PDB file of C-alpha atoms in Angstrom:
ATOM      1  CA  MET A   1     -81.886  -3.421 -23.264  1.00  0.00           C
ATOM      2  CA  LYS A   2     -80.883  -2.065 -19.860  1.00  0.00           C
ATOM      3  CA  LEU A   3     -78.925   1.127 -20.430  1.00  0.00           C
ATOM      4  CA  HIS A   4     -76.087   2.389 -18.274  1.00  0.00           C
ATOM      5  CA  VAL A   5     -77.247   5.735 -16.892  1.00  0.00           C
ATOM      6  CA  GLU A   6     -75.878   8.591 -14.780  1.00  0.00           C
ATOM      7  CA  LEU A   7     -78.429  10.147 -12.423  1.00  0.00           C
ATOM      8  CA  LYS A   8     -77.793  13.459 -10.676  1.00  0.00           C
ATOM      9  CA  GLY A   9     -79.791  15.883  -8.581  1.00  0.00           C
ATOM     10  CA  SER A  10     -83.494  15.935  -7.764  1.00  0.00           C
ATOM     11  CA  GLY A  11     -86.596  17.662  -9.024  1.00  0.00           C
ATOM     12  CA  PHE A  12     -88.336  17.645 -12.387  1.00  0.00           C
ATOM     13  CA  PRO A  13     -86.463  15.253 -14.730  1.00  0.00           C
ATOM     14  CA  ILE A  14     -84.398  16.277 -17.735  1.00  0.00           C
ATOM     15  CA  LEU A  15     -83.390  13.413 -20.029  1.00  0.00           C
ATOM     16  CA  CYS A  16     -79.995  14.258 -21.577  1.00  0.00           C
ATOM     17  CA  LEU A  17     -79.156  12.436 -24.817  1.00  0.00           C
ATOM     18  CA  HIS A  18     -75.659  12.394 -26.280  1.00  0.00           C
ATOM     19  CA  GLY A  19     -74.540  12.388 -29.897  1.00  0.00           C
ATOM     20  CA  HIS A  20     -72.453  10.104 -32.104  1.00  0.00           C
ATOM     21  CA  PRO A  21     -69.884   9.097 -31.054  1.00  0.00           C
ATOM     22  CA  GLY A  22     -70.607   9.870 -27.437  1.00  0.00           C
ATOM     23  CA  SER A  23     -71.755   8.702 -24.040  1.00  0.00           C
ATOM     24  CA  GLY A  24     -73.662   9.967 -21.032  1.00  0.00           C
ATOM     25  CA  SER A  25     -70.398  11.329 -19.644  1.00  0.00           C
ATOM     26  CA  CYS A  26     -70.193  13.741 -22.583  1.00  0.00           C
ATOM     27  CA  MET A  27     -73.286  15.457 -21.182  1.00  0.00           C
ATOM     28  CA  THR A  28     -71.652  16.599 -17.939  1.00  0.00           C
ATOM     29  CA  VAL A  29     -71.310  20.087 -19.421  1.00  0.00           C
ATOM     30  CA  PHE A  30     -75.098  20.220 -18.976  1.00  0.00           C
ATOM     31  CA  THR A  31     -75.762  17.911 -16.035  1.00  0.00           C
ATOM     32  CA  GLU A  32     -73.228  19.421 -13.653  1.00  0.00           C
ATOM     33  CA  THR A  33     -75.218  22.686 -13.725  1.00  0.00           C
ATOM     34  CA  LEU A  34     -78.785  21.496 -14.368  1.00  0.00           C
ATOM     35  CA  SER A  35     -78.616  18.920 -11.562  1.00  0.00           C
ATOM     36  CA  GLN A  36     -78.586  21.799  -9.076  1.00  0.00           C
ATOM     37  CA  ARG A  37     -82.279  22.414  -9.942  1.00  0.00           C
ATOM     38  CA  PHE A  38     -83.437  19.278 -11.725  1.00  0.00           C
ATOM     39  CA  MET A  39     -82.928  15.549 -11.790  1.00  0.00           C
ATOM     40  CA  THR A  40     -80.712  14.847 -14.803  1.00  0.00           C
ATOM     41  CA  ILE A  41     -80.751  11.476 -16.535  1.00  0.00           C
ATOM     42  CA  ALA A  42     -77.819  10.845 -18.889  1.00  0.00           C
ATOM     43  CA  PRO A  43     -77.849   7.337 -20.399  1.00  0.00           C
ATOM     44  CA  ASP A  44     -75.297   5.694 -22.624  1.00  0.00           C
ATOM     45  CA  LEU A  45     -77.379   4.841 -25.691  1.00  0.00           C
ATOM     46  CA  ARG A  46     -77.370   1.270 -26.980  1.00  0.00           C
ATOM     47  CA  GLY A  47     -73.968   0.490 -28.493  1.00  0.00           C
ATOM     48  CA  TYR A  48     -72.298   3.487 -26.839  1.00  0.00           C
ATOM     49  CA  GLY A  49     -70.253   3.859 -23.662  1.00  0.00           C
ATOM     50  CA  LYS A  50     -71.051   1.179 -21.118  1.00  0.00           C
ATOM     51  CA  SER A  51     -74.307   0.135 -22.836  1.00  0.00           C
ATOM     52  CA  SER A  52     -72.463  -2.427 -24.914  1.00  0.00           C
ATOM     53  CA  THR A  53     -74.132  -4.826 -27.316  1.00  0.00           C
ATOM     54  CA  GLN A  54     -72.967  -7.638 -29.577  1.00  0.00           C
ATOM     55  CA  LYS A  55     -75.937  -7.511 -31.926  1.00  0.00           C
ATOM     56  CA  PRO A  56     -76.922  -5.247 -34.822  1.00  0.00           C
ATOM     57  CA  PHE A  57     -79.767  -2.830 -34.113  1.00  0.00           C
ATOM     58  CA  ALA A  58     -81.821  -0.090 -35.749  1.00  0.00           C
ATOM     59  CA  MET A  59     -82.192   3.547 -34.732  1.00  0.00           C
ATOM     60  CA  THR A  60     -85.745   2.836 -33.581  1.00  0.00           C
ATOM     61  CA  ASP A  61     -84.315   0.520 -30.911  1.00  0.00           C
ATOM     62  CA  HIS A  62     -82.942   3.613 -29.168  1.00  0.00           C
ATOM     63  CA  LEU A  63     -86.501   4.859 -28.740  1.00  0.00           C
ATOM     64  CA  GLU A  64     -87.667   1.567 -27.247  1.00  0.00           C
ATOM     65  CA  ASP A  65     -84.703   1.624 -24.857  1.00  0.00           C
ATOM     66  CA  LEU A  66     -85.442   5.175 -23.729  1.00  0.00           C
ATOM     67  CA  VAL A  67     -89.137   4.522 -23.129  1.00  0.00           C
ATOM     68  CA  GLU A  68     -88.180   1.488 -21.044  1.00  0.00           C
ATOM     69  CA  LEU A  69     -85.675   3.620 -19.128  1.00  0.00           C
ATOM     70  CA  LEU A  70     -88.324   6.219 -18.283  1.00  0.00           C
ATOM     71  CA  ASP A  71     -90.710   3.451 -17.256  1.00  0.00           C
ATOM     72  CA  SER A  72     -88.091   1.855 -14.996  1.00  0.00           C
ATOM     73  CA  LEU A  73     -87.484   5.220 -13.294  1.00  0.00           C
ATOM     74  CA  LYS A  74     -91.255   5.788 -13.019  1.00  0.00           C
ATOM     75  CA  ILE A  75     -90.988   9.051 -14.944  1.00  0.00           C
ATOM     76  CA  GLU A  76     -94.245  10.041 -16.602  1.00  0.00           C
ATOM     77  CA  GLN A  77     -93.132  13.416 -17.975  1.00  0.00           C
ATOM     78  CA  CYS A  78     -89.785  15.065 -18.613  1.00  0.00           C
ATOM     79  CA  ILE A  79     -87.915  17.688 -20.566  1.00  0.00           C
ATOM     80  CA  ILE A  80     -85.517  16.238 -23.159  1.00  0.00           C
ATOM     81  CA  LEU A  81     -82.156  17.807 -23.955  1.00  0.00           C
ATOM     82  CA  GLY A  82     -80.506  16.321 -27.037  1.00  0.00           C
ATOM     83  CA  TRP A  83     -77.187  17.106 -28.700  1.00  0.00           C
ATOM     84  CA  SER A  84     -76.652  16.106 -32.348  1.00  0.00           C
ATOM     85  CA  LEU A  85     -77.994  12.525 -32.701  1.00  0.00           C
ATOM     86  CA  GLY A  86     -79.493  12.987 -29.231  1.00  0.00           C
ATOM     87  CA  GLY A  87     -81.566  15.878 -30.566  1.00  0.00           C
ATOM     88  CA  ILE A  88     -82.965  13.715 -33.351  1.00  0.00           C
ATOM     89  CA  LEU A  89     -83.955  11.090 -30.785  1.00  0.00           C
ATOM     90  CA  ALA A  90     -85.502  13.830 -28.633  1.00  0.00           C
ATOM     91  CA  MET A  91     -87.746  14.896 -31.503  1.00  0.00           C
ATOM     92  CA  GLU A  92     -88.628  11.278 -32.268  1.00  0.00           C
ATOM     93  CA  LEU A  93     -89.652  10.702 -28.642  1.00  0.00           C
ATOM     94  CA  ALA A  94     -91.783  13.851 -28.699  1.00  0.00           C
ATOM     95  CA  LEU A  95     -93.555  12.522 -31.794  1.00  0.00           C
ATOM     96  CA  ARG A  96     -93.944   9.007 -30.424  1.00  0.00           C
ATOM     97  CA  CYS A  97     -94.883   9.850 -26.812  1.00  0.00           C
ATOM     98  CA  PRO A  98     -96.137  13.464 -26.789  1.00  0.00           C
ATOM     99  CA  GLN A  99     -97.823  13.025 -23.423  1.00  0.00           C
ATOM    100  CA  ARG A 100     -94.451  12.341 -21.784  1.00  0.00           C
ATOM    101  CA  VAL A 101     -92.536  15.362 -23.119  1.00  0.00           C
ATOM    102  CA  GLU A 102     -92.893  18.810 -21.512  1.00  0.00           C
ATOM    103  CA  GLY A 103     -90.238  20.582 -23.561  1.00  0.00           C
ATOM    104  CA  LEU A 104     -87.264  20.098 -25.882  1.00  0.00           C
ATOM    105  CA  ILE A 105     -83.754  21.544 -25.852  1.00  0.00           C
ATOM    106  CA  LEU A 106     -82.083  20.802 -29.193  1.00  0.00           C
ATOM    107  CA  LEU A 107     -78.378  21.488 -29.728  1.00  0.00           C
ATOM    108  CA  GLY A 108     -76.485  21.099 -33.009  1.00  0.00           C
ATOM    109  CA  THR A 109     -79.222  18.965 -34.515  1.00  0.00           C
ATOM    110  CA  ALA A 110     -81.890  18.979 -37.214  1.00  0.00           C
ATOM    111  CA  ALA A 111     -84.978  17.128 -38.374  1.00  0.00           C
ATOM    112  CA  ARG A 112     -83.441  17.058 -41.859  1.00  0.00           C
ATOM    113  CA  PRO A 113     -79.727  16.979 -41.046  1.00  0.00           C
ATOM    114  CA  ARG A 114     -77.375  18.352 -43.670  1.00  0.00           C
ATOM    115  CA  GLY A 115     -73.597  18.617 -43.476  1.00  0.00           C
ATOM    116  CA  SER A 116     -70.929  20.606 -45.307  1.00  0.00           C
ATOM    117  CA  HIS A 117     -67.894  18.604 -44.219  1.00  0.00           C
ATOM    118  CA  PRO A 118     -65.075  18.550 -46.819  1.00  0.00           C
ATOM    119  CA  PRO A 119     -63.548  15.222 -47.917  1.00  0.00           C
ATOM    120  CA  ILE A 120     -61.235  13.694 -45.303  1.00  0.00           C
ATOM    121  CA  THR A 121     -57.615  13.088 -46.337  1.00  0.00           C
ATOM    122  CA  TRP A 122     -55.021  10.750 -44.876  1.00  0.00           C
ATOM    123  CA  GLN A 123     -53.219  13.818 -43.543  1.00  0.00           C
ATOM    124  CA  ASP A 124     -56.397  14.798 -41.677  1.00  0.00           C
ATOM    125  CA  ASN A 125     -56.584  11.380 -40.044  1.00  0.00           C
ATOM    126  CA  ALA A 126     -52.876  11.347 -39.186  1.00  0.00           C
ATOM    127  CA  LEU A 127     -52.920  14.795 -37.604  1.00  0.00           C
ATOM    128  CA  THR A 128     -56.127  14.002 -35.701  1.00  0.00           C
ATOM    129  CA  GLY A 129     -54.595  10.804 -34.332  1.00  0.00           C
ATOM    130  CA  ILE A 130     -51.465  12.626 -33.157  1.00  0.00           C
ATOM    131  CA  ALA A 131     -53.438  15.527 -31.673  1.00  0.00           C
ATOM    132  CA  SER A 132     -55.795  13.147 -29.857  1.00  0.00           C
ATOM    133  CA  ILE A 133     -53.093  10.947 -28.348  1.00  0.00           C
ATOM    134  CA  VAL A 134     -50.971  13.880 -27.195  1.00  0.00           C
ATOM    135  CA  ASN A 135     -54.061  15.653 -25.840  1.00  0.00           C
ATOM    136  CA  ARG A 136     -55.055  12.528 -23.921  1.00  0.00           C
ATOM    137  CA  VAL A 137     -51.620  12.444 -22.264  1.00  0.00           C
ATOM    138  CA  VAL A 138     -51.362  16.219 -21.714  1.00  0.00           C
ATOM    139  CA  PRO A 139     -54.908  17.642 -21.928  1.00  0.00           C
ATOM    140  CA  GLY A 140     -55.181  21.227 -23.137  1.00  0.00           C
ATOM    141  CA  TRP A 141     -51.472  21.618 -23.947  1.00  0.00           C
ATOM    142  CA  GLN A 142     -51.308  24.813 -26.011  1.00  0.00           C
ATOM    143  CA  TRP A 143     -48.350  23.613 -28.093  1.00  0.00           C
ATOM    144  CA  ASN A 144     -50.281  20.526 -29.197  1.00  0.00           C
ATOM    145  CA  ILE A 145     -53.370  22.631 -29.962  1.00  0.00           C
ATOM    146  CA  ASP A 146     -51.369  24.972 -32.193  1.00  0.00           C
ATOM    147  CA  ALA A 147     -49.106  22.349 -33.792  1.00  0.00           C
ATOM    148  CA  PHE A 148     -51.640  19.589 -34.453  1.00  0.00           C
ATOM    149  CA  GLY A 149     -55.136  20.359 -33.137  1.00  0.00           C
ATOM    150  CA  ARG A 150     -55.847  23.354 -35.354  1.00  0.00           C
ATOM    151  CA  ARG A 151     -54.659  21.411 -38.431  1.00  0.00           C
ATOM    152  CA  SER A 152     -56.576  18.213 -37.605  1.00  0.00           C
ATOM    153  CA  LEU A 153     -60.240  17.289 -38.057  1.00  0.00           C
ATOM    154  CA  TYR A 154     -60.871  19.172 -34.826  1.00  0.00           C
ATOM    155  CA  ARG A 155     -60.901  22.321 -36.969  1.00  0.00           C
ATOM    156  CA  TYR A 156     -64.336  21.235 -38.197  1.00  0.00           C
ATOM    157  CA  LEU A 157     -65.633  20.396 -34.719  1.00  0.00           C
ATOM    158  CA  ILE A 158     -64.547  23.522 -32.869  1.00  0.00           C
ATOM    159  CA  GLN A 159     -63.628  27.064 -33.850  1.00  0.00           C
ATOM    160  CA  GLN A 160     -62.387  28.353 -30.509  1.00  0.00           C
ATOM    161  CA  HIS A 161     -59.433  26.090 -29.738  1.00  0.00           C
ATOM    162  CA  THR A 162     -59.288  26.728 -26.002  1.00  0.00           C
ATOM    163  CA  PRO A 163     -57.518  24.495 -23.463  1.00  0.00           C
ATOM    164  CA  ALA A 164     -60.889  23.969 -21.727  1.00  0.00           C
ATOM    165  CA  ALA A 165     -62.424  22.541 -24.928  1.00  0.00           C
ATOM    166  CA  TYR A 166     -59.435  20.249 -25.373  1.00  0.00           C
ATOM    167  CA  HIS A 167     -59.799  19.029 -21.793  1.00  0.00           C
ATOM    168  CA  ARG A 168     -63.343  17.942 -22.702  1.00  0.00           C
ATOM    169  CA  LEU A 169     -62.003  16.225 -25.811  1.00  0.00           C
ATOM    170  CA  ALA A 170     -59.468  14.311 -23.740  1.00  0.00           C
ATOM    171  CA  ASP A 171     -61.647  13.411 -20.771  1.00  0.00           C
ATOM    172  CA  GLU A 172     -65.002  12.769 -22.473  1.00  0.00           C
ATOM    173  CA  ALA A 173     -64.797  12.594 -26.281  1.00  0.00           C
ATOM    174  CA  PHE A 174     -61.722  10.333 -26.545  1.00  0.00           C
ATOM    175  CA  PRO A 175     -63.072   7.529 -24.290  1.00  0.00           C
ATOM    176  CA  ALA A 176     -66.522   7.811 -25.889  1.00  0.00           C
ATOM    177  CA  PHE A 177     -65.033   7.418 -29.363  1.00  0.00           C
ATOM    178  CA  LEU A 178     -63.201   4.256 -28.336  1.00  0.00           C
ATOM    179  CA  GLN A 179     -66.352   2.810 -26.730  1.00  0.00           C
ATOM    180  CA  THR A 180     -68.658   3.453 -29.702  1.00  0.00           C
ATOM    181  CA  SER A 181     -69.455   0.094 -31.290  1.00  0.00           C
ATOM    182  CA  LYS A 182     -69.480  -0.934 -34.927  1.00  0.00           C
ATOM    183  CA  PHE A 183     -73.204  -1.609 -34.558  1.00  0.00           C
ATOM    184  CA  ALA A 184     -73.808   2.005 -33.507  1.00  0.00           C
ATOM    185  CA  HIS A 185     -71.931   3.276 -36.574  1.00  0.00           C
ATOM    186  CA  ASP A 186     -73.885   0.919 -38.822  1.00  0.00           C
ATOM    187  CA  ALA A 187     -77.290   1.885 -37.405  1.00  0.00           C
ATOM    188  CA  LEU A 188     -76.645   5.601 -37.902  1.00  0.00           C
ATOM    189  CA  ASN A 189     -75.215   5.174 -41.388  1.00  0.00           C
ATOM    190  CA  ARG A 190     -78.237   3.152 -42.508  1.00  0.00           C
ATOM    191  CA  ALA A 191     -80.596   5.873 -41.299  1.00  0.00           C
ATOM    192  CA  LEU A 192     -78.614   8.603 -43.075  1.00  0.00           C
ATOM    193  CA  ARG A 193     -78.464   6.641 -46.339  1.00  0.00           C
ATOM    194  CA  GLN A 194     -82.259   6.384 -46.270  1.00  0.00           C
ATOM    195  CA  GLY A 195     -82.479  10.172 -46.321  1.00  0.00           C
ATOM    196  CA  TYR A 196     -83.789  10.962 -42.844  1.00  0.00           C
ATOM    197  CA  ASP A 197     -86.291  13.831 -42.966  1.00  0.00           C
ATOM    198  CA  ARG A 198     -88.886  14.589 -40.259  1.00  0.00           C
ATOM    199  CA  LEU A 199     -89.617  18.205 -41.188  1.00  0.00           C
ATOM    200  CA  PRO A 200     -93.161  17.411 -42.387  1.00  0.00           C
ATOM    201  CA  ASN A 201     -93.968  15.890 -38.983  1.00  0.00           C
ATOM    202  CA  LEU A 202     -92.720  18.682 -36.734  1.00  0.00           C
ATOM    203  CA  SER A 203     -96.059  20.489 -36.706  1.00  0.00           C
ATOM    204  CA  ALA A 204     -97.260  17.701 -34.405  1.00  0.00           C
ATOM    205  CA  ILE A 205     -94.809  18.856 -31.710  1.00  0.00           C
ATOM    206  CA  SER A 206     -96.569  21.516 -29.629  1.00  0.00           C
ATOM    207  CA  VAL A 207     -94.257  21.844 -26.604  1.00  0.00           C
ATOM    208  CA  PRO A 208     -91.824  24.753 -26.103  1.00  0.00           C
ATOM    209  CA  THR A 209     -88.537  24.061 -27.885  1.00  0.00           C
ATOM    210  CA  LEU A 210     -85.140  25.732 -27.585  1.00  0.00           C
ATOM    211  CA  VAL A 211     -82.927  25.324 -30.670  1.00  0.00           C
ATOM    212  CA  LEU A 212     -79.223  26.188 -30.331  1.00  0.00           C
ATOM    213  CA  CYS A 213     -76.579  25.861 -33.037  1.00  0.00           C
ATOM    214  CA  GLY A 214     -73.039  26.861 -33.966  1.00  0.00           C
ATOM    215  CA  GLU A 215     -72.655  29.214 -36.921  1.00  0.00           C
ATOM    216  CA  CYS A 216     -69.700  27.252 -38.347  1.00  0.00           C
ATOM    217  CA  ASP A 217     -71.046  23.723 -37.763  1.00  0.00           C
ATOM    218  CA  ARG A 218     -69.966  21.481 -40.662  1.00  0.00           C
ATOM    219  CA  HIS A 219     -71.478  18.231 -39.316  1.00  0.00           C
ATOM    220  CA  ILE A 220     -75.079  19.471 -38.998  1.00  0.00           C
ATOM    221  CA  THR A 221     -75.148  22.942 -40.481  1.00  0.00           C
ATOM    222  CA  ALA A 222     -76.656  25.932 -38.733  1.00  0.00           C
ATOM    223  CA  LYS A 223     -78.959  26.309 -41.747  1.00  0.00           C
ATOM    224  CA  SER A 224     -80.345  22.809 -41.037  1.00  0.00           C
ATOM    225  CA  SER A 225     -80.979  23.676 -37.390  1.00  0.00           C
ATOM    226  CA  GLN A 226     -82.599  26.981 -38.319  1.00  0.00           C
ATOM    227  CA  GLU A 227     -84.841  25.188 -40.821  1.00  0.00           C
ATOM    228  CA  THR A 228     -85.945  22.824 -38.052  1.00  0.00           C
ATOM    229  CA  ALA A 229     -86.766  25.735 -35.737  1.00  0.00           C
ATOM    230  CA  ARG A 230     -88.992  27.339 -38.406  1.00  0.00           C
ATOM    231  CA  HIS A 231     -91.075  24.148 -38.607  1.00  0.00           C
ATOM    232  CA  LEU A 232     -91.673  23.972 -34.849  1.00  0.00           C
ATOM    233  CA  LYS A 233     -94.775  25.711 -33.491  1.00  0.00           C
ATOM    234  CA  ILE A 234     -93.229  27.071 -30.293  1.00  0.00           C
ATOM    235  CA  ASN A 235     -89.531  27.730 -30.689  1.00  0.00           C
ATOM    236  CA  THR A 236     -86.699  29.874 -29.442  1.00  0.00           C
ATOM    237  CA  LEU A 237     -83.658  29.909 -31.741  1.00  0.00           C
ATOM    238  CA  LYS A 238     -80.121  31.103 -31.132  1.00  0.00           C
ATOM    239  CA  THR A 239     -77.072  30.772 -33.369  1.00  0.00           C
ATOM    240  CA  TYR A 240     -73.661  31.281 -31.779  1.00  0.00           C
ATOM    241  CA  PRO A 241     -71.052  33.014 -33.977  1.00  0.00           C
ATOM    242  CA  SER A 242     -67.537  31.603 -34.392  1.00  0.00           C
ATOM    243  CA  THR A 243     -68.471  28.168 -32.998  1.00  0.00           C
ATOM    244  CA  ALA A 244     -68.955  24.711 -34.519  1.00  0.00           C
ATOM    245  CA  HIS A 245     -70.574  21.367 -33.676  1.00  0.00           C
ATOM    246  CA  LEU A 246     -69.035  21.149 -30.203  1.00  0.00           C
ATOM    247  CA  PHE A 247     -70.076  24.684 -29.246  1.00  0.00           C
ATOM    248  CA  PRO A 248     -71.265  23.641 -25.737  1.00  0.00           C
ATOM    249  CA  TRP A 249     -67.615  22.828 -25.004  1.00  0.00           C
ATOM    250  CA  GLU A 250     -66.382  26.040 -26.634  1.00  0.00           C
ATOM    251  CA  ILE A 251     -68.671  28.494 -24.811  1.00  0.00           C
ATOM    252  CA  PRO A 252     -70.195  26.482 -21.945  1.00  0.00           C
ATOM    253  CA  ASP A 253     -71.046  29.436 -19.724  1.00  0.00           C
ATOM    254  CA  GLU A 254     -73.019  31.251 -22.420  1.00  0.00           C
ATOM    255  CA  VAL A 255     -74.845  28.104 -23.495  1.00  0.00           C
ATOM    256  CA  MET A 256     -75.809  27.146 -19.950  1.00  0.00           C
ATOM    257  CA  THR A 257     -77.002  30.681 -19.175  1.00  0.00           C
ATOM    258  CA  ASP A 258     -79.272  30.572 -22.228  1.00  0.00           C
ATOM    259  CA  ILE A 259     -80.617  27.126 -21.310  1.00  0.00           C
ATOM    260  CA  GLN A 260     -81.323  28.100 -17.706  1.00  0.00           C
ATOM    261  CA  ASP A 261     -82.991  31.374 -18.736  1.00  0.00           C
ATOM    262  CA  TRP A 262     -85.204  29.489 -21.205  1.00  0.00           C
ATOM    263  CA  LEU A 263     -86.164  26.930 -18.567  1.00  0.00           C
ATOM    264  CA  THR A 264     -87.069  29.702 -16.137  1.00  0.00           C
ATOM    265  CA  ASN A 265     -89.083  31.638 -18.714  1.00  0.00           C
ATOM    266  CA  HIS A 266     -91.084  28.656 -19.944  1.00  0.00           C
ATOM    267  CA  PHE A 267     -91.460  26.526 -16.840  1.00  0.00           C
ATOM    268  CA  ALA A 268     -91.283  28.899 -13.872  1.00  0.00           C
ATOM    269  CA  LYS A 269     -95.080  28.730 -13.475  1.00  0.00           C
ATOM    270  CA  SER A 270     -95.063  24.948 -13.359  1.00  0.00           C
ATOM    271  CA  ALA A 271     -94.677  23.723  -9.801  1.00  0.00           C
ATOM    272  CA  ARG A 272     -93.204  20.487 -11.119  1.00  0.00           C
ATOM    273  CA  CYS A 273     -90.334  22.349 -12.762  1.00  0.00           C
ATOM    274  CA  GLN A 274     -89.416  24.632  -9.881  1.00  0.00           C
ATOM    275  CA  GLU A 275     -86.397  24.117  -7.706  1.00  0.00           C
TER     276      GLU A 275
END
């Protein structure tokens, strides 16, 4: 399948993989900064965003699509940055095509993902719908954040309810949610029901890996991310306090500083990864 993709910048390539629901546009928090030093590649995965499909598919189809994308761009090696589901795909690509992966940046993800999300009530859905619609019309409106956002399901996605985070929700998350297909939901749910667990395989990944997570993440818990880091040979781990699954939108400056410092520390000696 030919994926819709956003390309920015020049230099050594970083493949940026979004989560569920999501799209390549949701990765601008990373690409708008990284593209100043690297070439960033942010595809819409199959069944997401503008990579629409009318057929059922499996999670492994994402891997085939991404290998074909790299081939079409004539990219032999890259760094992979993956957020949530994107991080799982990043690890899978590193296991499948180790010769093509120079490093991994994993955010809010785990090789054995575990959640602690409470049951969802009809009130949760109603308040989330109201908060989302109002936020789409008036992004970052403090009254809406306090009246509806903090009481909606957003309370499990973010801890720091800033107007900037709500602007991201309106401009990137809301359209991505509407564009996520039934087939994408089905593929992910099938994989989760089968009890996805790649911890025993992580010892085969030998590239430098940066693992970042939010302390209050209820979708993929910080404990799951920390467990993944312990199973990786070469890892750097950081847990951000008072943040949740969407922590890159809560504290973007801190996250991007940590990512750029890690890239400099691990790849500064590689001519391919220099500015």
